Amino acid sequence: MGTALVYHEDMTATRLLWDDPECEIERPERLTAALDRLRQRGLEQRCLRLSAREASEEELGLVHSPEYVSLVRETQVLGKEELQALSGQFDAIYFHPSTFHCARLAAGAGLQLVDAVLTGAVQNGLALVRPPGHHGQRAAANGFCVFNNVAIAAAHAKQKHGLHRILVVDWDVHHGQGIQYLFEDDPSVLYFSWHRYEHGRFWPFLRESDADAVGRGQGLGFTVNLPWNQGQMQATPECFAHLTQLLQVLAGGRVCAVLEGGYHLESLAESVCMTVQTLLGDPAPPLSGPMAPCQSALESIQSARAAQAPHWKSLQQQDVTAVPMSPSSHSPEGRPPPLLPGGPVCKAAASAPSSLLDQPCLCPAPSVRTAVALTTPDITLVLPPDVIQQEASALREETEAWARPHESLAREEALTALGKLLYLLDGMLDGQVNSGIAATPASAAAATLDVAVRRGLSHGAQRLLCVALGQLDRPPDLAHDGRSLWLNIRGKEAAALSMFHVSTPLPVMTGGFLSCILGLVLPLAYGFQPDLVLVALGPGHGLQGPHAALLAAMLRGLAGGRVLALLEENSTPQLAGILARVLNGEAPPSLGPSSVASPEDVQALMYLRGQLEPQWKMLQCHPHLVA
């Protein structure tokens, strides 16, 4: 359905008219720099461009008082000295004769984006706006924010579209206290904020920005603060791509991103590009820097978990489990459950980081995003129009040479499938294809996977992650050189056979499956930082299509999206189709009703985390591992 970009050039009109070092960073160039970079990268041209409209005063009144709206309206006729005097009554604010018009456009842009997404005109989008909004309060401007754009959009989604579960994710160096205040007693809006806090010594210097502010009344547990207490947040532009991609597995991919802060123009422009290209379905670039959490981060995560545990049954398992599972049936008593894939709109209040650690790596897009190599065409297979069905194969002599050590690859049908896989894998390693799906006879699945691993490692992949489901054991003669990480799901028992060879039973409940992905697979995968990912669904893998799709979608954040899925030849066309759509950038379907992880699943996960944590630092995000 596409991605919307909502903007209006009039939002550059408001500017500071007097000297104020605190406010001078909020300037029109924030928008023009971001828009120029989007155009240079060809990203604006790929979006559905929508011209922002003004929000009506009735729409502003969804969260703001009539008196406050009237006060801002009157700034249109004030002189410079009057504007400066009025601005001084608020914290970090300046007014301009164009402020009312610009702020109504900023709020209206969010409304347009919500309408476009919820009516199905687009899948997702970004509202590129100023002034920002998340500090704005019912009757007060604050922190460059006049009207609370995201809060108005959320209230509009509830009123006009009848939504009952809205997630607002606010990643900004400053806490969005305005959104928190407006929804702190509302269980239909789950507000999550990740912000710099410094134990209350960082603006806005509020006690309620800490982790123990969890909402009030019926909204208890629906305000989640993750305060950073030591040093900068170190969120590079690439990080925004990964954060956005993680959100896209929720709510059927219905994500509305709204620009908030960001005052370093280069960093802002790159972060906006990263967000938009991810919304467009492009793979996220690799993250830079060490994959190890600092002690302060661990303490912040544990504080947030401890504060939320009384309100979420899933977190009450934190004494025995490692991560909060995607909650559905575990929500507070009598409250609408929060989002699972396929649920209502997921809103992200996005902001750019304040500094650049490294220049971001914008990987050149391959000529083919996703290719499917099947042994025999299937007329019932439905693919997106830009996913190609590969017919070509590797040279016969080369295919036979790779097949020779494996008796199961001697049959013609297995050899044909192997040739197609080798051709597809070479295209991925050469950068011509980003991701793909290949099929193999069930009897040759283990041998085909063995060839794929060795071919990848010998033809350009420095680090290869293999996630094998079903009866697919690690080849005993595969080198233990740290270049391959083998995760077997549906193994006979939980076992850390080595740092790079892990086996776990397939969880029987959806909650356990989510915990396995979030609490084991992703921490290991991000810690390993592969440049090629193989996902093999072998004999007896036991995964339903939506579960396989979620796994593939989450792994797509690794290796620049270079993921190859290997299926059995007799897999249903529906499974191949759903994986092709996910690898091509679409959202996975809903998993259906969730459930708490079984005690056996919890025990297996905890055992493996305990065994592996000393070697894999990303597994340290666990309550018992914080001093």
XYZ file of C-alpha atoms in Angstrom:
627
model
C 0.000 0.000 0.000
C 2.971 2.301 0.312
C 4.380 4.934 2.638
C 3.067 8.470 3.111
C 5.201 11.565 3.653
C 3.168 14.436 5.117
C 4.675 17.923 4.968
C 3.873 21.568 4.267
C 6.444 24.248 3.497
C 4.536 26.788 5.628
C 5.834 24.963 8.714
C 9.199 26.653 8.087
C 7.673 30.106 8.662
C 7.920 30.304 12.447
C 11.329 31.365 13.775
C 12.939 33.059 16.774
C 12.715 36.863 16.559
C 15.011 37.732 19.473
C 18.211 36.468 21.058
C 17.646 33.355 23.153
C 20.455 30.749 23.222
C 18.089 28.136 24.659
C 15.538 28.403 21.844
C 17.683 29.215 18.808
C 18.257 25.538 17.984
C 14.589 25.098 17.000
C 14.835 26.595 13.518
C 13.276 26.145 10.049
C 16.369 24.405 8.712
C 15.421 21.329 10.741
C 12.722 20.581 8.173
C 14.475 21.756 5.038
C 17.629 19.760 5.845
C 15.599 16.586 6.372
C 13.502 17.094 3.248
C 16.542 17.898 1.106
C 18.253 14.709 2.242
C 15.142 12.643 1.506
C 15.139 14.064 -2.018
C 18.861 13.482 -2.527
C 18.428 9.824 -1.565
C 15.397 9.380 -3.794
C 13.242 8.506 -0.788
C 10.674 11.302 -1.105
C 9.991 10.201 -4.666
C 9.115 6.699 -3.425
C 6.537 7.997 -0.936
C 2.973 9.152 -1.386
C 3.350 12.878 -0.753
C 0.517 14.474 1.248
C 0.273 18.200 1.876
C -0.494 18.851 5.537
C -3.778 20.503 6.446
C -4.535 22.643 9.484
C -6.116 20.888 12.437
C -9.427 22.462 13.372
C -9.874 24.087 16.760
C -12.296 21.292 17.585
C -9.561 18.756 16.857
C -7.056 20.697 18.970
C -9.664 20.577 21.727
C -9.347 16.794 21.878
C -6.436 17.333 24.282
C -6.080 21.110 24.815
C -8.297 23.522 26.753
C -10.317 26.132 24.828
C -8.577 28.896 26.771
C -5.143 27.678 25.733
C -6.147 27.335 22.066
C -7.517 30.891 22.213
C -4.276 32.181 23.752
C -2.196 30.685 20.938
C -4.625 31.991 18.309
C -4.138 35.529 19.629
C -0.373 35.385 19.031
C -1.092 36.039 15.346
C -1.651 39.732 16.047
C 0.976 40.336 18.734
C 4.097 42.416 18.213
C 7.633 41.252 18.878
C 7.810 42.547 22.471
C 4.415 41.069 23.330
C 5.428 37.735 21.840
C 8.645 37.728 23.833
C 6.805 38.576 27.048
C 4.261 35.803 26.485
C 6.996 33.312 25.610
C 8.711 34.084 28.907
C 5.705 32.712 30.771
C 6.514 29.203 29.539
C 9.560 26.926 29.715
C 11.767 26.908 26.569
C 9.195 28.401 24.200
C 9.107 31.166 21.634
C 6.046 32.455 19.801
C 5.932 34.000 16.320
C 3.016 35.513 14.352
C 2.987 32.305 12.281
C 3.071 29.949 15.273
C -0.690 29.300 15.334
C -0.762 28.426 11.621
C 2.376 26.285 11.783
C 1.283 24.439 14.925
C -2.126 23.690 13.405
C -0.380 22.312 10.322
C 1.867 20.149 12.511
C -1.130 18.723 14.349
C -3.080 18.351 11.108
C -0.239 16.427 9.492
C -0.488 13.791 12.214
C -4.255 13.585 11.717
C -3.850 13.146 7.967
C -1.309 10.406 8.458
C -3.538 8.503 10.894
C -6.481 8.777 8.503
C -4.405 7.587 5.548
C -3.101 4.570 7.450
C -6.369 3.557 9.077
C -8.377 3.856 5.858
C -5.849 1.681 4.047
C -4.644 4.385 1.658
C -1.082 3.665 2.839
C 0.570 1.085 5.073
C 2.585 3.564 7.144
C 4.185 6.976 6.949
C 6.074 9.908 8.416
C 4.733 13.347 9.331
C 7.652 15.764 8.936
C 6.543 18.618 11.180
C 7.471 21.569 13.335
C 6.894 22.828 15.925
C 7.234 19.505 17.741
C 4.579 18.409 20.207
C 5.367 15.807 22.859
C 6.110 18.328 25.648
C 2.853 20.229 24.976
C 0.311 20.056 27.798
C -3.413 20.638 28.092
C -3.052 24.330 28.869
C 0.644 25.060 28.413
C 3.319 25.230 25.752
C 6.617 23.649 26.749
C 9.988 22.702 25.272
C 9.429 24.205 21.763
C 6.061 22.357 21.660
C 2.793 24.237 21.171
C 0.122 21.617 20.396
C 0.708 17.971 21.267
C 0.671 16.514 17.767
C 0.916 12.823 18.687
C -1.594 13.086 21.540
C -4.097 14.804 19.241
C -3.567 12.095 16.621
C -4.085 9.332 19.202
C -7.260 10.953 20.543
C -8.479 11.356 16.940
C -7.781 7.672 16.219
C -9.911 6.763 19.221
C -12.753 9.149 18.443
C -13.018 8.889 14.652
C -11.774 5.357 14.022
C -12.911 3.670 17.220
C -9.516 2.326 18.272
C -9.140 0.909 21.770
C -5.426 0.017 21.820
C -2.840 2.568 20.711
C 0.865 2.283 21.353
C 2.915 5.482 21.500
C 6.668 4.871 21.444
C 8.619 8.047 22.206
C 12.351 7.780 21.509
C 13.755 11.194 22.241
C 16.610 12.492 24.348
C 13.984 14.435 26.333
C 11.025 12.855 28.118
C 7.667 13.556 26.445
C 5.922 14.472 29.661
C 3.068 16.130 27.762
C 1.898 12.832 26.280
C 2.343 11.134 29.646
C 0.205 13.710 31.458
C -2.562 13.568 28.852
C -2.940 9.770 28.910
C -1.695 8.729 32.354
C -5.161 7.540 33.439
C -6.191 6.136 30.034
C -5.766 2.353 29.563
C -6.430 2.591 25.823
C -3.079 4.325 25.195
C 0.141 2.556 26.155
C 2.882 5.202 26.359
C 6.505 4.078 26.269
C 9.299 6.653 26.547
C 13.041 6.073 26.269
C 14.826 9.266 27.305
C 17.853 10.728 29.028
C 17.168 11.355 32.714
C 20.431 11.560 34.667
C 18.564 10.918 37.954
C 16.459 14.026 37.371
C 19.347 16.317 36.400
C 18.450 16.427 32.683
C 15.668 18.599 31.224
C 12.725 18.652 31.899
C 14.028 17.854 35.442
C 10.854 15.980 36.443
C 10.473 13.320 39.093
C 7.703 11.765 36.993
C 10.165 11.046 34.179
C 11.610 8.193 36.257
C 10.763 4.511 35.866
C 8.382 4.424 38.833
C 5.919 6.764 37.094
C 3.548 4.111 35.729
C 0.262 5.978 35.294
C -2.635 6.392 37.672
C -6.173 5.174 38.177
C -7.312 2.890 35.384
C -4.118 3.783 33.517
C -1.794 2.085 35.982
C 0.755 0.110 34.004
C 0.088 1.961 30.746
C 2.861 4.529 31.238
C 6.319 3.004 30.768
C 9.432 5.116 31.280
C 12.913 3.833 30.472
C 15.185 6.597 31.835
C 18.861 6.727 30.802
C 20.968 7.832 33.763
C 24.561 7.896 32.617
C 25.945 9.687 29.591
C 24.454 10.239 26.157
C 21.960 7.795 24.687
C 24.297 6.950 21.791
C 21.404 6.464 19.345
C 22.994 6.602 15.904
C 20.885 7.070 12.758
C 21.179 3.339 12.036
C 19.577 2.693 15.414
C 16.422 4.460 14.245
C 16.127 2.039 11.336
C 16.269 -0.941 13.706
C 13.821 0.590 16.177
C 11.380 1.315 13.355
C 11.712 -2.194 11.952
C 10.985 -3.727 15.349
C 7.774 -1.685 15.556
C 6.680 -2.810 12.103
C 5.954 -6.337 13.327
C 3.141 -4.835 15.450
C -0.349 -3.751 14.431
C -0.068 -5.270 10.970
C 2.671 -2.753 10.207
C 0.398 0.256 10.694
C 3.046 2.678 11.937
C 2.662 6.459 12.010
C 5.977 8.188 12.695
C 5.855 11.846 13.734
C 8.968 14.004 13.990
C 9.566 15.481 17.430
C 13.006 16.872 18.347
C 16.410 16.602 16.742
C 18.587 19.701 16.503
C 21.859 18.506 14.969
C 20.958 19.012 11.306
C 23.226 16.329 9.834
C 22.166 13.726 12.363
C 18.510 14.709 12.012
C 18.580 14.393 8.224
C 20.239 10.975 8.346
C 17.878 9.706 11.043
C 14.830 10.811 9.061
C 16.206 9.013 5.993
C 16.817 5.857 7.998
C 13.259 5.931 9.339
C 11.663 6.518 5.933
C 13.668 3.885 4.085
C 12.707 1.353 6.768
C 9.041 2.302 6.469
C 9.429 1.752 2.720
C 10.532 -1.810 3.443
C 14.259 -1.422 2.829
C 16.458 -3.505 5.130
C 18.078 -1.790 8.095
C 21.832 -1.208 7.797
C 24.110 -2.980 10.284
C 24.613 -1.373 13.673
C 28.070 -0.116 14.526
C 29.902 -0.313 17.825
C 30.158 -3.016 20.492
C 27.061 -5.120 21.177
C 27.292 -4.990 24.971
C 25.024 -3.045 27.352
C 26.648 -0.794 29.940
C 25.897 -1.237 33.634
C 23.800 1.924 33.753
C 21.598 0.645 30.932
C 21.089 -2.650 32.736
C 20.079 -0.810 35.890
C 17.600 1.356 33.948
C 16.010 -1.665 32.293
C 15.712 -3.480 35.598
C 14.159 -0.413 37.254
C 11.545 -0.187 34.518
C 10.765 -3.904 34.736
C 10.447 -3.808 38.498
C 8.100 -0.803 38.344
C 5.878 -2.443 35.728
C 5.833 -5.984 37.159
C 2.843 -5.420 39.496
C 0.725 -4.441 36.490
C 1.726 -7.067 33.892
C 1.452 -10.799 34.467
C 4.126 -11.467 31.879
C 6.613 -9.356 33.832
C 5.715 -11.105 37.046
C 7.586 -14.052 35.565
C 10.806 -12.015 35.619
C 12.036 -14.024 38.580
C 12.161 -16.988 36.224
C 12.206 -15.556 32.711
C 14.465 -13.223 30.838
C 12.288 -10.877 28.800
C 8.757 -9.483 28.825
C 6.695 -11.456 26.353
C 4.453 -9.738 23.858
C 1.509 -9.245 26.215
C -2.079 -9.995 25.299
C -3.900 -12.143 27.802
C -1.496 -10.917 30.512
C -2.759 -7.330 30.592
C -4.032 -5.674 33.760
C -7.396 -6.977 34.916
C -10.289 -5.580 32.912
C -8.077 -3.579 30.532
C -7.951 -3.938 26.749
C -4.854 -5.971 25.876
C -1.994 -4.143 24.181
C -0.875 -4.762 20.650
C 0.077 -7.985 18.935
C 0.859 -8.241 15.217
C -2.300 -7.327 13.365
C -3.727 -5.134 16.129
C -4.643 -1.443 15.878
C -2.400 1.437 14.988
C 1.085 1.681 16.405
C 2.308 5.248 16.702
C 5.928 6.233 17.036
C 6.977 9.690 18.161
C 10.377 9.815 16.518
C 13.277 12.134 17.165
C 16.818 12.348 15.912
C 19.783 11.862 18.245
C 21.798 14.832 19.376
C 25.107 13.630 17.969
C 26.626 11.289 15.412
C 28.942 8.544 16.542
C 29.867 7.384 13.068
C 28.759 8.250 9.588
C 25.773 5.990 8.821
C 26.164 3.193 6.340
C 23.420 3.499 3.738
C 23.797 0.235 1.870
C 23.157 0.447 -1.885
C 19.868 -1.226 -2.639
C 20.198 -4.512 -4.559
C 18.501 -4.626 -7.932
C 16.179 -7.358 -6.565
C 14.871 -7.115 -3.008
C 13.466 -10.673 -2.795
C 13.653 -13.714 -5.083
C 11.970 -17.120 -4.814
C 13.642 -20.239 -6.242
C 11.263 -23.185 -6.318
C 11.897 -26.526 -7.985
C 8.492 -26.603 -9.677
C 6.196 -23.616 -10.333
C 3.020 -23.500 -8.275
C 0.075 -21.646 -9.757
C -1.402 -21.152 -6.275
C 1.650 -19.224 -5.062
C 0.753 -15.545 -4.727
C 3.724 -13.163 -4.566
C 4.057 -9.381 -4.367
C 4.612 -7.907 -7.846
C 8.241 -6.963 -7.170
C 9.237 -10.429 -5.879
C 10.721 -12.436 -8.722
C 10.530 -16.174 -9.310
C 14.044 -17.291 -10.167
C 14.378 -19.911 -12.900
C 18.174 -19.926 -13.371
C 20.559 -22.411 -11.765
C 24.266 -22.669 -11.052
C 26.426 -24.518 -13.587
C 25.798 -28.256 -13.579
C 29.449 -29.137 -12.922
C 29.638 -26.751 -9.973
C 26.389 -28.062 -8.498
C 27.551 -31.654 -8.783
C 30.849 -30.784 -7.092
C 29.045 -29.337 -4.060
C 26.625 -32.259 -3.990
C 29.252 -35.006 -4.229
C 29.912 -35.455 -0.462
C 26.171 -35.975 0.195
C 24.387 -39.118 -0.900
C 20.977 -37.483 -0.434
C 21.851 -34.905 -3.112
C 22.513 -37.507 -5.805
C 18.905 -37.678 -6.975
C 17.985 -35.411 -9.881
C 15.291 -33.479 -8.039
C 17.657 -32.709 -5.151
C 20.416 -31.696 -7.556
C 18.049 -29.375 -9.423
C 16.962 -27.726 -6.173
C 20.575 -27.322 -5.084
C 21.506 -25.632 -8.350
C 18.752 -23.076 -7.901
C 19.764 -22.454 -4.301
C 23.420 -21.928 -5.247
C 22.477 -19.451 -7.962
C 20.233 -17.524 -5.546
C 22.838 -17.561 -2.778
C 25.518 -16.266 -5.148
C 23.203 -13.423 -6.154
C 22.791 -12.492 -2.493
C 26.526 -12.694 -1.772
C 27.258 -10.571 -4.845
C 24.766 -7.898 -3.794
C 22.347 -8.444 -6.685
C 19.588 -9.908 -4.498
C 18.850 -8.933 -0.920
C 16.837 -11.881 0.375
C 15.394 -15.083 -0.945
C 13.525 -18.331 -0.492
C 14.669 -21.697 -1.828
C 13.066 -25.132 -1.703
C 14.587 -28.590 -1.331
C 13.245 -32.143 -1.041
C 12.709 -33.083 2.605
C 15.141 -35.990 2.310
C 17.880 -33.578 1.200
C 17.132 -30.711 3.587
C 20.059 -31.325 5.951
C 22.563 -31.798 3.123
C 21.292 -28.717 1.247
C 21.613 -26.607 4.382
C 25.141 -27.911 4.904
C 26.077 -26.853 1.368
C 24.457 -23.429 1.841
C 26.446 -22.810 5.031
C 29.762 -23.830 3.488
C 29.082 -21.963 0.262
C 28.224 -18.797 2.174
C 31.336 -18.955 4.346
C 33.602 -19.637 1.375
C 32.137 -16.991 -0.918
C 32.131 -13.767 1.064
C 30.226 -14.177 4.333
C 32.503 -13.473 7.283
C 29.918 -14.384 9.934
C 26.934 -16.609 9.200
C 23.926 -17.143 11.440
C 21.940 -20.343 10.880
C 18.561 -20.698 12.593
C 17.506 -24.289 11.966
C 14.068 -25.568 12.901
C 13.195 -29.239 12.886
C 15.421 -32.224 12.275
C 18.469 -30.285 11.123
C 21.565 -30.905 13.196
C 24.766 -28.947 12.935
C 27.237 -30.742 10.639
C 29.814 -32.377 12.944
C 32.723 -31.379 10.722
C 31.746 -27.708 10.457
C 34.681 -25.666 11.744
C 34.436 -24.232 15.268
C 36.168 -21.008 14.222
C 33.618 -18.453 15.426
C 32.439 -17.650 11.915
C 29.126 -19.500 12.231
C 26.474 -19.387 14.957
C 24.081 -22.349 14.838
C 20.756 -22.079 16.664
C 18.562 -25.155 16.519
C 14.958 -24.625 17.565
C 13.014 -27.850 18.153
C 16.064 -29.588 19.458
C 15.621 -32.553 21.793
C 16.684 -30.566 24.840
C 18.022 -27.179 25.875
C 21.772 -27.346 25.410
C 24.580 -24.828 24.946
C 26.930 -27.248 23.213
C 29.363 -24.385 22.662
C 29.288 -20.614 22.490
C 28.357 -20.944 18.813
C 26.074 -23.999 18.948
C 22.803 -23.726 20.849
C 19.814 -26.051 20.844
C 16.399 -25.506 22.420
C 13.022 -27.237 22.202
C 10.326 -25.449 20.221
C 8.130 -23.641 22.772
C 4.623 -25.033 22.883
C 2.847 -21.733 23.649
C 2.879 -18.480 21.711
C 4.182 -16.651 24.793
C 7.072 -19.073 25.011
C 7.837 -18.660 21.310
C 7.954 -14.875 21.679
C 10.184 -15.204 24.734
C 12.521 -17.492 22.820
C 12.876 -14.981 19.976
C 13.151 -11.856 22.145
C 15.085 -13.375 25.013
C 17.482 -15.714 23.221
C 17.550 -15.585 19.421
C 17.742 -11.813 18.949
C 20.281 -11.103 21.727
C 22.579 -13.813 20.345
C 22.034 -12.687 16.764
C 22.698 -9.000 17.457
C 25.716 -9.916 19.555
C 27.080 -12.054 16.717
C 26.414 -9.398 14.005
C 26.218 -11.761 11.016
C 26.479 -10.651 7.416
C 24.349 -13.565 6.191
C 21.371 -15.266 7.853
C 20.006 -18.694 6.935
C 16.594 -19.727 8.243
C 15.884 -23.400 7.560
C 12.479 -24.985 8.122
C 13.322 -28.649 7.983
C 11.359 -31.875 8.552
C 9.149 -31.637 11.617
C 9.810 -27.916 12.167
C 6.363 -27.462 13.718
C 5.957 -23.750 12.953
C 2.711 -22.248 11.748
C 2.951 -19.664 8.965
C 2.463 -16.571 11.184
C 5.130 -17.783 13.638
C 7.605 -18.463 10.823
C 6.825 -15.029 9.379
C 7.464 -13.292 12.701
C 10.789 -15.088 13.079
C 11.847 -14.064 9.562
C 10.686 -10.479 10.107
C 12.699 -10.138 13.312
C 15.822 -11.666 11.755
C 15.496 -9.309 8.793
C 16.971 -6.572 10.986
C 20.324 -8.387 10.801
C 22.927 -8.582 8.038
C 21.392 -5.691 6.137
C 18.348 -7.878 5.532
C 20.391 -10.543 3.761
C 18.237 -13.511 4.798
C 17.810 -16.788 2.912
C 14.919 -19.038 3.945
C 15.178 -22.740 3.068
C 11.895 -24.663 2.908
C 10.911 -28.221 2.283
C 9.665 -28.806 -1.262
C 6.296 -29.986 0.007
C 5.717 -26.880 2.134
C 2.454 -25.139 1.401
C 2.465 -22.311 -1.169
C 0.905 -20.172 1.557
C 4.051 -20.533 3.694
C 6.331 -19.563 0.818
C 4.090 -16.621 -0.010
C 3.926 -15.276 3.535
C 7.711 -15.531 3.957
C 8.277 -13.803 0.613
C 6.064 -10.913 1.659
C 7.795 -10.534 5.026
C 11.302 -10.681 3.519
C 10.134 -8.090 1.002
C 9.315 -5.687 3.827
C 5.661 -6.355 4.637
C 4.422 -6.859 8.193
C 3.860 -10.402 9.473
C 0.284 -11.501 10.150
C -1.174 -11.769 13.622
C -0.151 -14.663 15.827
C -3.645 -14.780 17.266
C -4.337 -14.970 21.001
C -1.196 -15.095 23.079
C -0.522 -17.112 26.191
C 1.928 -17.274 29.058
C 5.057 -19.335 28.474
C 4.834 -22.831 29.925
C 7.047 -23.668 32.927
C 9.059 -26.008 30.702
C 9.667 -23.243 28.144
C 10.683 -20.831 30.893
C 13.059 -23.360 32.410
C 14.722 -24.071 29.040
C 15.153 -20.376 28.298
C 16.568 -19.607 31.720
C 19.009 -22.494 31.566
C 20.383 -21.405 28.201
C 20.667 -17.769 29.204
C 22.552 -18.757 32.330
C 24.945 -20.899 30.323
C 25.559 -18.342 27.580
C 25.501 -15.005 29.398
C 29.242 -14.949 30.267
C 30.121 -15.100 26.552
C 27.205 -13.109 25.068
C 26.845 -9.710 26.737
C 23.523 -8.938 25.040
C 21.988 -11.580 27.314
C 22.799 -9.483 30.386
C 19.495 -7.594 30.210
C 18.066 -9.753 32.965
C 16.968 -8.802 36.490
C 19.235 -11.273 38.282
C 22.293 -10.055 36.397
C 22.099 -6.493 37.665
C 24.106 -5.700 40.767
